[in-house]
Amino acid sequence: MACTDKRLHIVFGDVTIGLHGEDFSYIFSYQTGGLESLVINGKEWLYRTPKPTFWRALTDNDRGNKFYRESGVWLAADMFVNCAAVKVKVDGKDIILPKAPENNRYTGEETAEKITVTFVYETLTAPSALVSVVYEVDGEGLIRVDVHYYGKEGLPDLPVFGMRFIMPTKADGFEYEGLSGETYPDRMAGGIPGVYKVDGLPVTKYLVPQDCNVHMDTKWVKVYRSTTLNNADKNNSMDTSKKESFGLAFRAAEENFAFVCIPYTAEELENATHHEELPPARRTVVSILGAVRGVGGIDSWGADVEEAYHISAEEDICYSFFIEKVKK
């Protein structure tokens, strides 16, 4: 992480820790178990606290080979992951978790060059597995996210593994550097490396709604919105000339990631048997993924995905990325 002489202003709340800088304000919650608020230049980017994600909506091939019979437990894990522990470091030093009444020892004037907040999650599988998500924030507002799934013997294959971010309003579109089109680990040969711009949040019109719009081997993705849930925001005016686009970027750290940017969660896709049954598109769901199962397609009536494209839940999965504002 780049050096900076700017310092974070820290607010230790009863169940939260607030980090504030020149044009950003972040709130981490011990109660909801994650990053609760991400405000940049006065715009809120979170509708729900980001959590690890383990499930993708079943594809036709997943249904054909009955992948859900063994791995359906990951759907419950995706919906009800439990935050088991929280740790906080200030400038690299561990401190006692500053929730009430411990937070009363602080003045409200504390600052730091760097804050690290770690959330440890426990899956509702049997046996359970652990996931750690480490947020490291510097004085410029740059967030590094390190995600680690700890493999557990006896668990079935994973559909995906990553982090899911739900944004308050529907995005105008996104831009990314990676492979063209919809790609999966076993469907990458036709993808052409480049920078691509996508208008809106397209959902592939398969006969039955299912997992779609995965983009493999991505260096970065920038999501753009022009509306908020703040009624006082001029962007929400009927006068379209007053709307200004604003963006948030996810950038790969050491290795490229996969991502999905659509208006629905995996569970919402799973619940619809036809596209007209999907709810109106109100939000933006961005999943930054460290592992993706292949889709197969050799025989939709029963053939499994080739072994090289399975995700073993018995092995560790680690990946990292940055969250940063989009420079105008």
mmCIF file of C-alpha atoms in Angstrom, residues 122-244:
data_model
loop_
_atom_site.group_PDB
_atom_site.id
_atom_site.type_symbol
_atom_site.label_atom_id
_atom_site.label_comp_id
_atom_site.label_asym_id
_atom_site.label_seq_id
_atom_site.Cartn_x
_atom_site.Cartn_y
_atom_site.Cartn_z
ATOM 1 C CA GLU A 122 -18.463 -19.358 10.382
ATOM 2 C CA THR A 123 -20.538 -21.275 7.841
ATOM 3 C CA LEU A 124 -23.725 -23.116 8.780
ATOM 4 C CA THR A 125 -22.451 -26.316 7.221
ATOM 5 C CA ALA A 126 -21.662 -29.566 9.027
ATOM 6 C CA PRO A 127 -18.804 -29.474 9.693
ATOM 7 C CA SER A 128 -18.523 -25.681 9.718
ATOM 8 C CA ALA A 129 -15.758 -23.793 7.908
ATOM 9 C CA LEU A 130 -14.188 -20.422 8.685
ATOM 10 C CA VAL A 131 -13.691 -17.383 6.453
ATOM 11 C CA SER A 132 -11.636 -14.335 7.394
ATOM 12 C CA VAL A 133 -12.123 -10.980 5.679
ATOM 13 C CA VAL A 134 -9.501 -8.344 6.476
ATOM 14 C CA TYR A 135 -10.134 -4.684 5.602
ATOM 15 C CA GLU A 136 -7.069 -2.423 5.681
ATOM 16 C CA VAL A 137 -7.788 1.297 5.267
ATOM 17 C CA ASP A 138 -5.205 4.054 4.770
ATOM 18 C CA GLY A 139 -5.446 7.837 5.067
ATOM 19 C CA GLU A 140 -6.361 8.255 1.391
ATOM 20 C CA GLY A 141 -9.425 6.070 1.850
ATOM 21 C CA LEU A 142 -7.986 3.146 -0.125
ATOM 22 C CA ILE A 143 -9.345 -0.187 1.164
ATOM 23 C CA ARG A 144 -7.460 -3.443 0.713
ATOM 24 C CA VAL A 145 -9.572 -6.558 1.238
ATOM 25 C CA ASP A 146 -7.901 -9.918 1.957
ATOM 26 C CA VAL A 147 -10.288 -12.877 1.840
ATOM 27 C CA HIS A 148 -9.355 -16.347 3.122
ATOM 28 C CA TYR A 149 -11.580 -19.418 3.103
ATOM 29 C CA TYR A 150 -10.162 -22.139 5.355
ATOM 30 C CA GLY A 151 -10.751 -25.543 3.792
ATOM 31 C CA LYS A 152 -12.558 -28.149 5.869
ATOM 32 C CA GLU A 153 -12.445 -31.897 5.314
ATOM 33 C CA GLY A 154 -15.824 -33.491 4.685
ATOM 34 C CA LEU A 155 -17.527 -30.578 2.882
ATOM 35 C CA PRO A 156 -18.896 -30.887 -0.686
ATOM 36 C CA ASP A 157 -17.677 -28.864 -3.658
ATOM 37 C CA LEU A 158 -18.382 -25.130 -3.720
ATOM 38 C CA PRO A 159 -20.332 -23.417 -6.538
ATOM 39 C CA VAL A 160 -18.380 -20.142 -6.064
ATOM 40 C CA PHE A 161 -16.465 -18.320 -3.378
ATOM 41 C CA GLY A 162 -16.127 -14.574 -3.006
ATOM 42 C CA MET A 163 -17.605 -11.385 -1.547
ATOM 43 C CA ARG A 164 -21.002 -9.931 -2.441
ATOM 44 C CA PHE A 165 -21.653 -6.167 -2.400
ATOM 45 C CA ILE A 166 -25.237 -4.890 -2.704
ATOM 46 C CA MET A 167 -25.514 -1.254 -3.749
ATOM 47 C CA PRO A 168 -28.522 1.021 -2.986
ATOM 48 C CA THR A 169 -29.657 1.745 -6.539
ATOM 49 C CA LYS A 170 -29.439 0.281 -9.997
ATOM 50 C CA ALA A 171 -26.180 1.117 -11.770
ATOM 51 C CA ASP A 172 -26.075 2.831 -15.144
ATOM 52 C CA GLY A 173 -23.421 0.348 -16.225
ATOM 53 C CA PHE A 174 -19.876 -0.786 -15.630
ATOM 54 C CA GLU A 175 -16.463 -0.857 -17.253
ATOM 55 C CA TYR A 176 -13.789 -3.497 -16.796
ATOM 56 C CA GLU A 177 -10.440 -4.755 -18.019
ATOM 57 C CA GLY A 178 -10.512 -8.459 -18.676
ATOM 58 C CA LEU A 179 -12.026 -10.924 -21.145
ATOM 59 C CA SER A 180 -14.857 -10.057 -23.518
ATOM 60 C CA GLY A 181 -18.334 -11.429 -22.966
ATOM 61 C CA GLU A 182 -19.619 -13.935 -20.426
ATOM 62 C CA THR A 183 -16.831 -16.297 -19.392
ATOM 63 C CA TYR A 184 -16.383 -19.193 -16.945
ATOM 64 C CA PRO A 185 -13.272 -21.227 -16.040
ATOM 65 C CA ASP A 186 -14.130 -23.802 -18.739
ATOM 66 C CA ARG A 187 -15.483 -21.179 -21.164
ATOM 67 C CA MET A 188 -12.605 -18.715 -21.545
ATOM 68 C CA ALA A 189 -11.085 -19.637 -24.912
ATOM 69 C CA GLY A 190 -13.282 -17.188 -26.833
ATOM 70 C CA GLY A 191 -12.696 -14.271 -24.486
ATOM 71 C CA ILE A 192 -10.545 -11.479 -25.916
ATOM 72 C CA PRO A 193 -8.485 -9.405 -23.427
ATOM 73 C CA GLY A 194 -9.316 -5.716 -23.433
ATOM 74 C CA VAL A 195 -11.229 -2.880 -21.785
ATOM 75 C CA TYR A 196 -14.993 -3.161 -22.130
ATOM 76 C CA LYS A 197 -17.938 -0.926 -21.277
ATOM 77 C CA VAL A 198 -21.358 -2.411 -20.518
ATOM 78 C CA ASP A 199 -24.482 -0.245 -20.438
ATOM 79 C CA GLY A 200 -27.067 -1.147 -17.823
ATOM 80 C CA LEU A 201 -27.075 -4.411 -15.863
ATOM 81 C CA PRO A 202 -27.896 -7.107 -18.417
ATOM 82 C CA VAL A 203 -29.239 -10.483 -17.306
ATOM 83 C CA THR A 204 -28.739 -13.190 -19.927
ATOM 84 C CA LYS A 205 -32.130 -14.286 -21.297
ATOM 85 C CA TYR A 206 -31.834 -18.005 -20.654
ATOM 86 C CA LEU A 207 -35.187 -19.803 -20.752
ATOM 87 C CA VAL A 208 -34.968 -20.246 -16.978
ATOM 88 C CA PRO A 209 -33.167 -17.500 -14.964
ATOM 89 C CA GLN A 210 -29.827 -18.815 -13.768
ATOM 90 C CA ASP A 211 -26.271 -17.793 -13.021
ATOM 91 C CA CYS A 212 -24.973 -15.490 -15.741
ATOM 92 C CA ASN A 213 -22.644 -12.640 -16.709
ATOM 93 C CA VAL A 214 -19.536 -13.955 -14.963
ATOM 94 C CA HIS A 215 -16.349 -12.269 -16.172
ATOM 95 C CA MET A 216 -13.124 -14.190 -15.525
ATOM 96 C CA ASP A 217 -9.509 -12.981 -15.321
ATOM 97 C CA THR A 218 -10.390 -9.365 -14.484
ATOM 98 C CA LYS A 219 -7.856 -6.693 -13.512
ATOM 99 C CA TRP A 220 -10.428 -4.110 -12.456
ATOM 100 C CA VAL A 221 -14.093 -3.212 -12.687
ATOM 101 C CA LYS A 222 -15.660 0.243 -12.268
ATOM 102 C CA VAL A 223 -19.356 0.533 -11.429
ATOM 103 C CA TYR A 224 -21.198 3.769 -12.282
ATOM 104 C CA ARG A 225 -24.431 5.077 -10.760
ATOM 105 C CA SER A 226 -26.359 8.341 -11.093
ATOM 106 C CA THR A 227 -29.101 7.882 -8.481
ATOM 107 C CA THR A 228 -29.141 7.492 -4.689
ATOM 108 C CA LEU A 229 -31.707 6.861 -1.946
ATOM 109 C CA ASN A 230 -31.193 10.403 -0.627
ATOM 110 C CA ASN A 231 -34.277 12.459 -1.537
ATOM 111 C CA ALA A 232 -32.262 15.677 -1.166
ATOM 112 C CA ASP A 233 -29.717 14.563 -3.768
ATOM 113 C CA LYS A 234 -29.977 16.655 -6.934
ATOM 114 C CA ASN A 235 -29.216 13.480 -8.907
ATOM 115 C CA ASN A 236 -32.717 12.259 -8.060
ATOM 116 C CA SER A 237 -34.326 15.255 -9.746
ATOM 117 C CA MET A 238 -36.649 14.703 -12.716
ATOM 118 C CA ASP A 239 -34.352 17.066 -14.592
ATOM 119 C CA THR A 240 -31.906 14.625 -16.222
ATOM 120 C CA SER A 241 -29.506 17.475 -17.008
ATOM 121 C CA LYS A 242 -28.673 17.652 -13.291
ATOM 122 C CA LYS A 243 -27.645 14.015 -13.025
ATOM 123 C CA GLU A 244 -23.958 13.326 -12.503
#
